[in-house]
Coordinates of C-alpha atoms and ligand atoms in Angstrom, one line a residue:
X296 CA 19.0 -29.0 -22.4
X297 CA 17.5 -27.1 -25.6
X298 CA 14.6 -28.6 -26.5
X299 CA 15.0 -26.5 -29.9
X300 CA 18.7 -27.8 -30.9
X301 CA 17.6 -29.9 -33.7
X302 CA 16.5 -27.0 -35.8
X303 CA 19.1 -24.6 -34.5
X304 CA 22.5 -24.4 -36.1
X305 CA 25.9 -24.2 -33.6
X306 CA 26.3 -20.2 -34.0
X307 CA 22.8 -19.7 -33.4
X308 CA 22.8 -22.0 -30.1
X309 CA 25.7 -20.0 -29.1
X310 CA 24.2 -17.1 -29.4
X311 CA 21.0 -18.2 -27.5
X312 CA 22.9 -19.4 -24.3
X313 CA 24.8 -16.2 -25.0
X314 CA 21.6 -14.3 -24.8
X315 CA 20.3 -15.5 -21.7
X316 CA 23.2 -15.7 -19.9
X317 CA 23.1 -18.8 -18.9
X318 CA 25.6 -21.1 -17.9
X319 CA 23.4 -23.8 -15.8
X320 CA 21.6 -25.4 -19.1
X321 CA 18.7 -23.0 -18.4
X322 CA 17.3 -20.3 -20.8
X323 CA 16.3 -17.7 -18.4
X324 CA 16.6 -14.0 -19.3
X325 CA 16.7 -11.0 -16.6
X326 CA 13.4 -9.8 -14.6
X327 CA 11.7 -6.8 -15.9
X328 CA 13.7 -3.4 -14.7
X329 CA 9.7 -2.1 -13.9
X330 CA 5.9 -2.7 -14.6
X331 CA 5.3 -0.1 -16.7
X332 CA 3.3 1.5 -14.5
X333 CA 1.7 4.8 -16.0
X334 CA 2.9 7.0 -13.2
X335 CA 6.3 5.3 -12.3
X336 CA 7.7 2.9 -15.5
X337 CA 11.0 1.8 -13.5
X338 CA 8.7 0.8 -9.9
X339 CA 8.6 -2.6 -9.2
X340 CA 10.3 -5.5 -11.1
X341 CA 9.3 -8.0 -13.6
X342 CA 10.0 -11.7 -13.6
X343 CA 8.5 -12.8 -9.9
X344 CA 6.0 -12.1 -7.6
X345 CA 7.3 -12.2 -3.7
X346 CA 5.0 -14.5 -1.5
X347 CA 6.8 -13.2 1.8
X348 CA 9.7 -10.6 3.5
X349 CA 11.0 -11.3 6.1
X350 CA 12.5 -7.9 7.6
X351 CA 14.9 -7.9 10.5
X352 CA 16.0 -4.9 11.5
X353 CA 18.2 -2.9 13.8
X354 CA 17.4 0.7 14.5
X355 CA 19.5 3.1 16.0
X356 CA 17.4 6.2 15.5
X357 CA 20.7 8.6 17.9
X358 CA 23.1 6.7 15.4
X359 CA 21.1 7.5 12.3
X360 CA 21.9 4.0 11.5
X361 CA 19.7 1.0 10.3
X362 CA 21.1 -2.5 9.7
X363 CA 18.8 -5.1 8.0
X364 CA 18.6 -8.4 6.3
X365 CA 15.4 -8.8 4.2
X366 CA 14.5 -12.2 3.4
X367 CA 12.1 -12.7 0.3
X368 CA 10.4 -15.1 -0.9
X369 CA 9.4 -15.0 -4.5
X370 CA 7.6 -17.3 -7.0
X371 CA 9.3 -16.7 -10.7
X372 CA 7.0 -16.1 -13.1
X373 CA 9.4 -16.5 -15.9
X374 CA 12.9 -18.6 -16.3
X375 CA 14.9 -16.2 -14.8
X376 CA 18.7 -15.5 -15.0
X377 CA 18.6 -12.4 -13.6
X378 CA 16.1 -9.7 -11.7
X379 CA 16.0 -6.7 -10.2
X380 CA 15.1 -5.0 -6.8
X381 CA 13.9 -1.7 -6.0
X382 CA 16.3 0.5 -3.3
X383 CA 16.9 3.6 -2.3
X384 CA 19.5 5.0 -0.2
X385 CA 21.6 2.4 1.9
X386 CA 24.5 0.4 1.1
X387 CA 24.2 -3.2 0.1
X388 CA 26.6 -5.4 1.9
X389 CA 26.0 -9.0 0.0
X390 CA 23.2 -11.1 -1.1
X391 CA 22.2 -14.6 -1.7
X392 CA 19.6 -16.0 -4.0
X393 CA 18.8 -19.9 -2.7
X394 CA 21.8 -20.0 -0.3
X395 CA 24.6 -19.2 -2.7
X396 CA 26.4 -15.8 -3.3
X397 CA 24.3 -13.9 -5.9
X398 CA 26.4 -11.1 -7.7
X399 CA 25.1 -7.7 -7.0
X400 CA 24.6 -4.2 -8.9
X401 CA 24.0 -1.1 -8.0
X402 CA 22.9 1.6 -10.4
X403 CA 20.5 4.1 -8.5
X404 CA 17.2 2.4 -7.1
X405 CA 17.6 -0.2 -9.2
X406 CA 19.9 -3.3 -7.2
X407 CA 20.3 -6.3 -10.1
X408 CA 21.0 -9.7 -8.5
X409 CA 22.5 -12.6 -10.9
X410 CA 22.2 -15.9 -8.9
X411 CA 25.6 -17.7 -8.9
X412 CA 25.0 -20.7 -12.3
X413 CA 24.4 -23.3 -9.7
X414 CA 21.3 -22.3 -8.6
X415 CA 19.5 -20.8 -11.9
X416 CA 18.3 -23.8 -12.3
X417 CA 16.3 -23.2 -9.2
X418 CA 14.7 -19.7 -10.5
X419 CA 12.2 -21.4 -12.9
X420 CA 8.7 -20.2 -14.0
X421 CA 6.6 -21.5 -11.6
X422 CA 9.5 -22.0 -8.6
X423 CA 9.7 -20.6 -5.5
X424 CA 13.0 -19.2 -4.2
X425 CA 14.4 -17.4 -1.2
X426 CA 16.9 -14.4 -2.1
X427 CA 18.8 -13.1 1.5
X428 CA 20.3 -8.7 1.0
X429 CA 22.3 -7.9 3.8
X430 CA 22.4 -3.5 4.6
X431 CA 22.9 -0.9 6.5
X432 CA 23.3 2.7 6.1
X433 CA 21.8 5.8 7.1
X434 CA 18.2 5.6 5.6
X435 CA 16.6 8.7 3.6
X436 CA 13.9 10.6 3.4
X437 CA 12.1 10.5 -0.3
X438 CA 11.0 13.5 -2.0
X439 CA 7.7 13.0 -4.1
X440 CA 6.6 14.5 -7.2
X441 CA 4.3 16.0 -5.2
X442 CA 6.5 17.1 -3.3
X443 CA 5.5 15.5 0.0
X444 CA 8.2 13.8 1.9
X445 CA 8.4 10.1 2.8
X446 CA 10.5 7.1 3.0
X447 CA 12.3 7.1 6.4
X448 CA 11.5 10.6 8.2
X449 CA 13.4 11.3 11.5
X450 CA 10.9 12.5 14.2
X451 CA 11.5 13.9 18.1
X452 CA 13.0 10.6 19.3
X453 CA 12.7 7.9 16.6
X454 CA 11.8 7.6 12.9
X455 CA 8.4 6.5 10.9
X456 CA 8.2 5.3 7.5
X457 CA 5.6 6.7 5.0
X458 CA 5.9 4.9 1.6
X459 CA 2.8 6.2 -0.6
X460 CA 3.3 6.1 -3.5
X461 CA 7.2 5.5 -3.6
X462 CA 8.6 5.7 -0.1
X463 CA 9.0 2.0 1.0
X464 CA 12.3 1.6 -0.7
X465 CA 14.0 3.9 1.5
X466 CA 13.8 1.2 4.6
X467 CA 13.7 -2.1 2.7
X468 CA 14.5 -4.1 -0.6
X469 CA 11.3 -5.5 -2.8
X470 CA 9.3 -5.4 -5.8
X471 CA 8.0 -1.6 -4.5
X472 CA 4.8 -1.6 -6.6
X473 CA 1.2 -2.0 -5.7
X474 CA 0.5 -4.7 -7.5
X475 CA 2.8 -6.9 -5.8
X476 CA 1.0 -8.1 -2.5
X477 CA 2.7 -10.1 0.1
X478 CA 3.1 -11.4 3.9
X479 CA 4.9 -9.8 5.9
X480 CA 7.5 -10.7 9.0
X481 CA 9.0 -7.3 10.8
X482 CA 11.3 -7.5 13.4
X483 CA 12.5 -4.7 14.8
X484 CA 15.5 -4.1 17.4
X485 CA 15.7 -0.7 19.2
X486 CA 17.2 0.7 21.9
X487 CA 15.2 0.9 25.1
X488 CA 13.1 3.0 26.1
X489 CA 11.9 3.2 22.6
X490 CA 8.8 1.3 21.1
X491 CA 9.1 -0.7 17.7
X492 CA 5.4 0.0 15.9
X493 CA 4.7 -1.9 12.4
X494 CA 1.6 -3.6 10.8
X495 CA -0.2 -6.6 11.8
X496 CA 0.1 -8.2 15.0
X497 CA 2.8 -8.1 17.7
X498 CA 3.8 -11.6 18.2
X499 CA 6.4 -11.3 20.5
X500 CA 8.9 -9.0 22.6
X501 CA 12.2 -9.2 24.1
X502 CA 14.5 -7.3 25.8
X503 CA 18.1 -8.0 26.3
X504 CA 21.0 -5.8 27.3
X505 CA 19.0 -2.8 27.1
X506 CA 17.7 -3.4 23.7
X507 CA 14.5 -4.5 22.6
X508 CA 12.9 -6.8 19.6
X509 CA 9.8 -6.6 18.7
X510 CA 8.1 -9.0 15.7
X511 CA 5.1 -7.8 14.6
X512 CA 3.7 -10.4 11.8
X513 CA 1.2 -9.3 8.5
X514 CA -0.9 -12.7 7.4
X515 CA -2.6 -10.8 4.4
X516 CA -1.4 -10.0 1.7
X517 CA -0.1 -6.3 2.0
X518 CA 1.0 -3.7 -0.9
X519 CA 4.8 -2.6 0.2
X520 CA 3.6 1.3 0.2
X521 CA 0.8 1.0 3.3
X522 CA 3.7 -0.7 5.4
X523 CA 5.2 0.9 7.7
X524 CA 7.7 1.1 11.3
X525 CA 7.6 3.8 13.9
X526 CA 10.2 3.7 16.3
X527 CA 10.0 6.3 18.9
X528 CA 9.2 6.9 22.6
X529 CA 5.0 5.9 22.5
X530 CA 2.1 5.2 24.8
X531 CA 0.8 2.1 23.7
X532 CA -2.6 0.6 24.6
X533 CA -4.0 -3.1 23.2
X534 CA -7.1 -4.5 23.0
X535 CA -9.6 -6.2 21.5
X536 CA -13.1 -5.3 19.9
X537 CA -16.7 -7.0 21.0
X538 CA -16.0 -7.8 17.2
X539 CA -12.7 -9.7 18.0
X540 CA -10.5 -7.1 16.5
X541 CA -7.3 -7.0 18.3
X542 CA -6.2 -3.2 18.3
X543 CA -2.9 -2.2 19.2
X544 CA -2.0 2.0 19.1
X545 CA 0.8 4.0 19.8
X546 CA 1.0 7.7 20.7
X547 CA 3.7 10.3 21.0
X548 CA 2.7 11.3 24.6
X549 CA 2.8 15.1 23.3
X550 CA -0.2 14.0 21.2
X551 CA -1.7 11.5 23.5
X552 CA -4.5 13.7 25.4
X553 CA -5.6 15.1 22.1
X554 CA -6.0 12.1 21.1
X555 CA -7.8 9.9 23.3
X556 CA -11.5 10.8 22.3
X557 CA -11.2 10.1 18.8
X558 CA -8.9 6.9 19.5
X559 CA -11.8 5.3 21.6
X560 CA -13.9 5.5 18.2
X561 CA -11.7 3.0 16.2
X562 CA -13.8 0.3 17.8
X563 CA -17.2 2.0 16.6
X564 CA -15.9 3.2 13.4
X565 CA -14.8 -0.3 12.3
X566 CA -18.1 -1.7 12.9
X567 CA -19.9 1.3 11.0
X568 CA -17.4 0.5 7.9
X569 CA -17.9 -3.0 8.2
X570 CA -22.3 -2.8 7.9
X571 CA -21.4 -0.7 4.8
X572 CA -19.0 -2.0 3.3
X573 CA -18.3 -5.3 4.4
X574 CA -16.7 -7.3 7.0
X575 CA -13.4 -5.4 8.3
X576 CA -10.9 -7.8 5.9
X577 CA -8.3 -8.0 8.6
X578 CA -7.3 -9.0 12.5
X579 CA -6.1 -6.6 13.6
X580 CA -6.5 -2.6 13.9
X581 CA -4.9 0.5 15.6
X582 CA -3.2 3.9 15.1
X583 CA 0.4 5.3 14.8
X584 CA 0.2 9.1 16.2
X585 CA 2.9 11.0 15.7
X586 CA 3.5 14.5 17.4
X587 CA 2.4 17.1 15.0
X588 CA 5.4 18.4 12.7
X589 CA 7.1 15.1 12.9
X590 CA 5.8 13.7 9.7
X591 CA 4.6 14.9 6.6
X592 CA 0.7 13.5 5.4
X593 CA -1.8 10.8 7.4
X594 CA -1.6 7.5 5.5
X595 CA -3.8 4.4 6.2
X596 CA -0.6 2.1 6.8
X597 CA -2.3 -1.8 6.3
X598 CA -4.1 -2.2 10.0
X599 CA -2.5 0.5 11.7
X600 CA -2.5 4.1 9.8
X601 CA -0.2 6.8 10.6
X602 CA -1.3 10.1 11.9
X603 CA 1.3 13.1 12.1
X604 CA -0.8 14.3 14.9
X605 CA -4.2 14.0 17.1
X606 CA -6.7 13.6 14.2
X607 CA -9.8 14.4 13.8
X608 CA -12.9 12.0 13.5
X609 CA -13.3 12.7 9.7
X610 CA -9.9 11.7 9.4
X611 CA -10.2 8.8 11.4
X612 CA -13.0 7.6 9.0
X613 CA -11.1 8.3 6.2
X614 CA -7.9 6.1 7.0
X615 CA -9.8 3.8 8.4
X616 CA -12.3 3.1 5.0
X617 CA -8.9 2.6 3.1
X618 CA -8.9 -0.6 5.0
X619 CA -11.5 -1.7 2.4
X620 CA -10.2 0.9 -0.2
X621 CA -6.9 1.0 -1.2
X622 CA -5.2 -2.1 1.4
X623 CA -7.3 -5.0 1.0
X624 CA -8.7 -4.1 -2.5
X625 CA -5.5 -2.5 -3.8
X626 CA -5.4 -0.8 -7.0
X627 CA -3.7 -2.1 -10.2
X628 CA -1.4 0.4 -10.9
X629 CA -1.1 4.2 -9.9
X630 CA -3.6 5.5 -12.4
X631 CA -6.5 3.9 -10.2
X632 CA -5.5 5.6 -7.0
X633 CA -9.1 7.3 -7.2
X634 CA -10.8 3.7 -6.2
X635 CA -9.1 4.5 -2.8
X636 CA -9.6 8.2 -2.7
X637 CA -12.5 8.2 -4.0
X638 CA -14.1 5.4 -1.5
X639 CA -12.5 7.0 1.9
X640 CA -13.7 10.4 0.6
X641 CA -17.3 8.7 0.2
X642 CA -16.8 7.0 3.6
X643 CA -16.6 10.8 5.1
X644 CA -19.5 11.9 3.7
X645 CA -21.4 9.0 5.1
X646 CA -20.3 9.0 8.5
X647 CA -21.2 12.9 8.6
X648 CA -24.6 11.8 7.2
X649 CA -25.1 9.1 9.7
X650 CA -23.5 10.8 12.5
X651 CA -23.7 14.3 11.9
X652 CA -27.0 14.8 9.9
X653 CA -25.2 16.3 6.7
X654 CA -26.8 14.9 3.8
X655 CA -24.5 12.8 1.4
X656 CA -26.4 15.5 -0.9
X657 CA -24.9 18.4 0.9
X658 CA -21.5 16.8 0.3
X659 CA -21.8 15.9 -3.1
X660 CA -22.6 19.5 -3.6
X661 CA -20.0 21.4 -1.7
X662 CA -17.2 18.9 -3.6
X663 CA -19.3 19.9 -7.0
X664 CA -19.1 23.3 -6.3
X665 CA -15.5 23.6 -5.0
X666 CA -13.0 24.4 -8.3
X667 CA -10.5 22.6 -7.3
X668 CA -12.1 19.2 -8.1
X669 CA -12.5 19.7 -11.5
X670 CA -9.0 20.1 -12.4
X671 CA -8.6 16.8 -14.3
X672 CA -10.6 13.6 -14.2
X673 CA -10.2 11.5 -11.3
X674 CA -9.4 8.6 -13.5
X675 CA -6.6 10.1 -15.4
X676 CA -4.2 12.6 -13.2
X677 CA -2.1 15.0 -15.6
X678 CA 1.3 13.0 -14.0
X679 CA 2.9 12.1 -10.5
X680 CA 2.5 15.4 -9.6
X681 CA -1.2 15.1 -9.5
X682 CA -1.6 12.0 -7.9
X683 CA -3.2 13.3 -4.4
X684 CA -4.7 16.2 -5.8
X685 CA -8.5 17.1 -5.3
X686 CA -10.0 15.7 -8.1
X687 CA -8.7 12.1 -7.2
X688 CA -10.4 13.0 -3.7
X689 CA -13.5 14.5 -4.1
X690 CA -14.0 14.2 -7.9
X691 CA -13.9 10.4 -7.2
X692 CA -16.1 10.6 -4.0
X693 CA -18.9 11.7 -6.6
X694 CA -18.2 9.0 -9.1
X695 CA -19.1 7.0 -6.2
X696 CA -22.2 9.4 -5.5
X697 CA -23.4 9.6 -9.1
X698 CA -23.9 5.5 -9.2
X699 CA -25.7 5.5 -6.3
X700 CA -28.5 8.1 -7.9
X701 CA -27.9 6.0 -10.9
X702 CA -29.9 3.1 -9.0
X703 CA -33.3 2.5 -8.0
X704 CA -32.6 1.8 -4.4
X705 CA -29.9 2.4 -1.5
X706 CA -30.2 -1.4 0.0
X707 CA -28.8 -2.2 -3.6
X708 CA -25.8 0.7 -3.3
X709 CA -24.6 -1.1 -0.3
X710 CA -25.0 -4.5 -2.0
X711 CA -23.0 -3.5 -4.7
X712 CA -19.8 -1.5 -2.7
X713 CA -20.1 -4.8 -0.5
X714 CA -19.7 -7.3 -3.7
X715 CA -17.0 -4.8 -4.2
X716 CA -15.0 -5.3 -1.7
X717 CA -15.8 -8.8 -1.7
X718 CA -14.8 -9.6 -5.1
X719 CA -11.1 -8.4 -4.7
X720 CA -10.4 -8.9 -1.0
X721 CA -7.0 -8.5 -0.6
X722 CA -6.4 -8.6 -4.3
X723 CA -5.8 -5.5 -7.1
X724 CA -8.2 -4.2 -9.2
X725 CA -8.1 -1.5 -12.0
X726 CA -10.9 1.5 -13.0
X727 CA -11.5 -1.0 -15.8
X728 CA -12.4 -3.6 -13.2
X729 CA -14.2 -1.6 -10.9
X730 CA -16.7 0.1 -13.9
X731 CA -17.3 -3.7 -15.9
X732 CA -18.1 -4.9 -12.3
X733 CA -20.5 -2.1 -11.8
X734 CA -22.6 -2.6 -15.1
X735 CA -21.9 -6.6 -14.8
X736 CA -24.2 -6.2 -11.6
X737 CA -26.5 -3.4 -12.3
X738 CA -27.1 -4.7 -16.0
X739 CA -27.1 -1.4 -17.0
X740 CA -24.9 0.7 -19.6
X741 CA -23.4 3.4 -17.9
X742 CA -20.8 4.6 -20.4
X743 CA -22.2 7.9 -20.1
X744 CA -22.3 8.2 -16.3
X745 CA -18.2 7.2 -16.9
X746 CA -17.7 9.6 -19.5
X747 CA -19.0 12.7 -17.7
X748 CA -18.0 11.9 -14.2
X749 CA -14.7 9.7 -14.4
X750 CA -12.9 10.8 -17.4
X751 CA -14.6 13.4 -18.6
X752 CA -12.3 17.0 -18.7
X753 CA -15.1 19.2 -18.3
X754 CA -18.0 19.6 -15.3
X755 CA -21.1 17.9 -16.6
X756 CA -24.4 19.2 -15.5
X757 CA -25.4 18.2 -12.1
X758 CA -28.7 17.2 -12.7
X759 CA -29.1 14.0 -15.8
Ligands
LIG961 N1 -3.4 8.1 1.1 C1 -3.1 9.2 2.0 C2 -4.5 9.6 2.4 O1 -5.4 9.0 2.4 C3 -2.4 10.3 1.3 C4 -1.0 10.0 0.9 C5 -0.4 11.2 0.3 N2 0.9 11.0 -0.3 C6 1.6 11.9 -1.0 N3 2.7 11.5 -1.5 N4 1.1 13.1 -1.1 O2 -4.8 10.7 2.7
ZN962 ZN1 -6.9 8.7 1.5

């Protein structure tokens, strides 16, 4: 019914029902086509925010073949008559939104589902509803602006998905951008002898007719670009930490010797990260290892990162302090990729200060020294391109750096990173966010300490 009919005349009533597409007496109007993210306008959708996928998958990594049914559940954050879904790659066999055969378009990443008139009524602000996209296909490897490759990446004997920033789309349907947190349910069917890796915990495992399904389950919320599935041939180990951690890793036995030593650290590193920067925000921890070729960068996929071969302790850290950084405080949009950079870089030069004796001062110098950090500011990359280069790295590591000297004492540092991390657990924040926060709990203006280090173009005297 329209609340407004009174006022409006027959042709302009027309025309609003017209407008909205609407056919079930509600006014909703299509989802966003993206968030206007700085980096990537069309990523992600507009119009909902999913609560939960549920992922069930069938792998056939000698087949080249993967065969899924994603299940999500989304609140509408707006009357909606339409929305979109991001996807690349794969072929879209049908969908239904509540139960009832939703009508389906394709044009490049972007799939547009219309619920059938009966159930719009169902897709208003503030409702929850389930939407159901049966595919299959052949899934792809994305190309980054970077470069870089990701998405789904064949390996010896399997396949691993990388999605940062874009890749996630290759191997499922969703609202792909950061901002966009939700639970997850994976379950994956592959051939035996192969292994099914994801995020979370592994729930349960079954094997039938020479096939095996494994459900690995994600509680907290989790951005769509740090998940992840490995499917290959892997030695796998579980345990749990005196901290209650329950750690789950796989390695390519090509990698697995080389990788032992620094493996056994995960245990030790967690508990480091956690006295600095607060306690470890979820259950469960672990590794993917890959054998070295078989994929493309190290990413800190939520609980369990990805390694494309033995790393090294440094990198360890690193992955591991994007736990904190970048999964459970996740940033707002693209541009503030630096809060996670930035952080794990930081986290490296205090684990070599703490364990190796190299003073955070030494580190903060080498990065100040090195030319390649001053490219651009860390809080403002010159385009997608940019997005992983130094200055987001090390440039931010010394934004970090530069507020500790800013205050009068360490024990306060670590107070405020821990507030930090505290504040936004398994939430988003922005630079904006991150820099109020800082003077909010310092009580200090900092604007200049921002304008040199953060967005400032030039290199601003080390010292003052
Ligand atoms: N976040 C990953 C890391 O910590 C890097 C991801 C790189 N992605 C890319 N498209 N270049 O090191
Ligand atoms: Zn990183």
């Amino acid at each position: 019914m329209n609340l407004r009919a009174p006022a409006a005349t027959p042709f302009l009533l027309a025309l609003a029902l017209l407008g909205a597409g609407c056919s079930g007496g509600v006014e909703g109007t299509p989802g966003a086509v993206g968030l206007r993210d700085p980096y990537f306008p069309g990523l992600g959708n507009g119009g909902y925010d999913v609560t939960h996928y549920g992922l069930e998958l069938d792998v056939d990594p000698a087949a080249d073949r993967l065969r899924g049914t994603a299940t999500i559940t989304a609140r509408a954050t707006q009357d909606l008559s339409a929305f979109h879904l991001d996807l690349a790659g794969l072929d879209v066999e049908g969908a239904t939104v509540e139960g009832s055969p939703a009508a389906v378009n394709r044009a490049g990443k972007e799939l547009t589902l219309r619920p059938a008139a009966r159930v719009e009524g169902r897709l208003r602000k503030g409702r929850t509803f389930t939407t159901v996209v049966r595919y299959s296909g052949s899934p792809q490897a994305v190309t980054d602006a970077d470069g870089s490759k990701e998405g789904w990446l064949r390996t010896a004997d399997g396949a691993v998905a990388l999605g940062e920033p874009t890749g996630s789309m290759a191997w499922f349907p969703g609202n792909h951008h950061p901002s966009d947190k939700a639970a997850y349910d994976i379950e994956v069917t592959v051939p035996d002898p192969l292994t099914a890796v994801s995020n979370g915990e592994l729930v349960s495992r079954r094997t039938e007719n020479g096939r095996t399904t494994y459900r690995w389950r994600t509680v907290e919320p989790m951005a769509s670009h740090v998940a992840t599935l490995a499917v290959g041939r892997f030695s796998t180990r579980q345990s749990v930490t005196p901290d209650g951690i329950r750690l789950f890793t796989a390695v390519d036995p090509e990698s697995d010797a080389a990788s032992k030593d620094v493996l056994d650290e995960i245990p030790a590193v967690l508990k480091w990260a956690a006295e600095k920067f607060g306690p470890y925000p979820f259950t469960s921890a672990g590794a993917i290892v890959e054998r070295t070729g078989d994929s493309t960068y190290a990413l800190e996929t939520q609980n369990r990162p990805v390694f494309p071969g033995p790393p090294d302790t440094a990198l360890l850290v690193h992955e591991l302090a994007h736990q904190w950084f970048g999964n459970s405080v996740t940033p707002a949009t693209w541009r503030d990729l630096w809060l996670n950079e930035g952080f794990a870089t930081y986290a490296e030069w205090l684990w070599a200060a703490d364990q190796d004796d190299v003073p955070v001062g030494e580190s903060f110098d080498a990065a100040y020294e090195d030319e390649a950090n001053w490219a651009f500011p860390p809080a403002d990359p010159p385009g997608a391109a940019h997005l992983f280069d130094p200055p987001v790295y090390g440039r931010g590591a010394m934004v970090v750096h530069r507020i500790r000297l800013a205050m009068d004492d360490d024990a306060g540092f670590f107070a405020l990173v821990r507030g930090w991390t505290k504040a936004h657990r398994h939430g988003n924040a922005s630079t904006e966010d991150f820099t109020a926060y800082v003077e909010e709990e310092t009580g200090r203006d900092l604007t200049e300490l921002w304008d040199a280090w953060l967005y400032g173009k030039s290199r601003p005297p080390r010292e003052g």
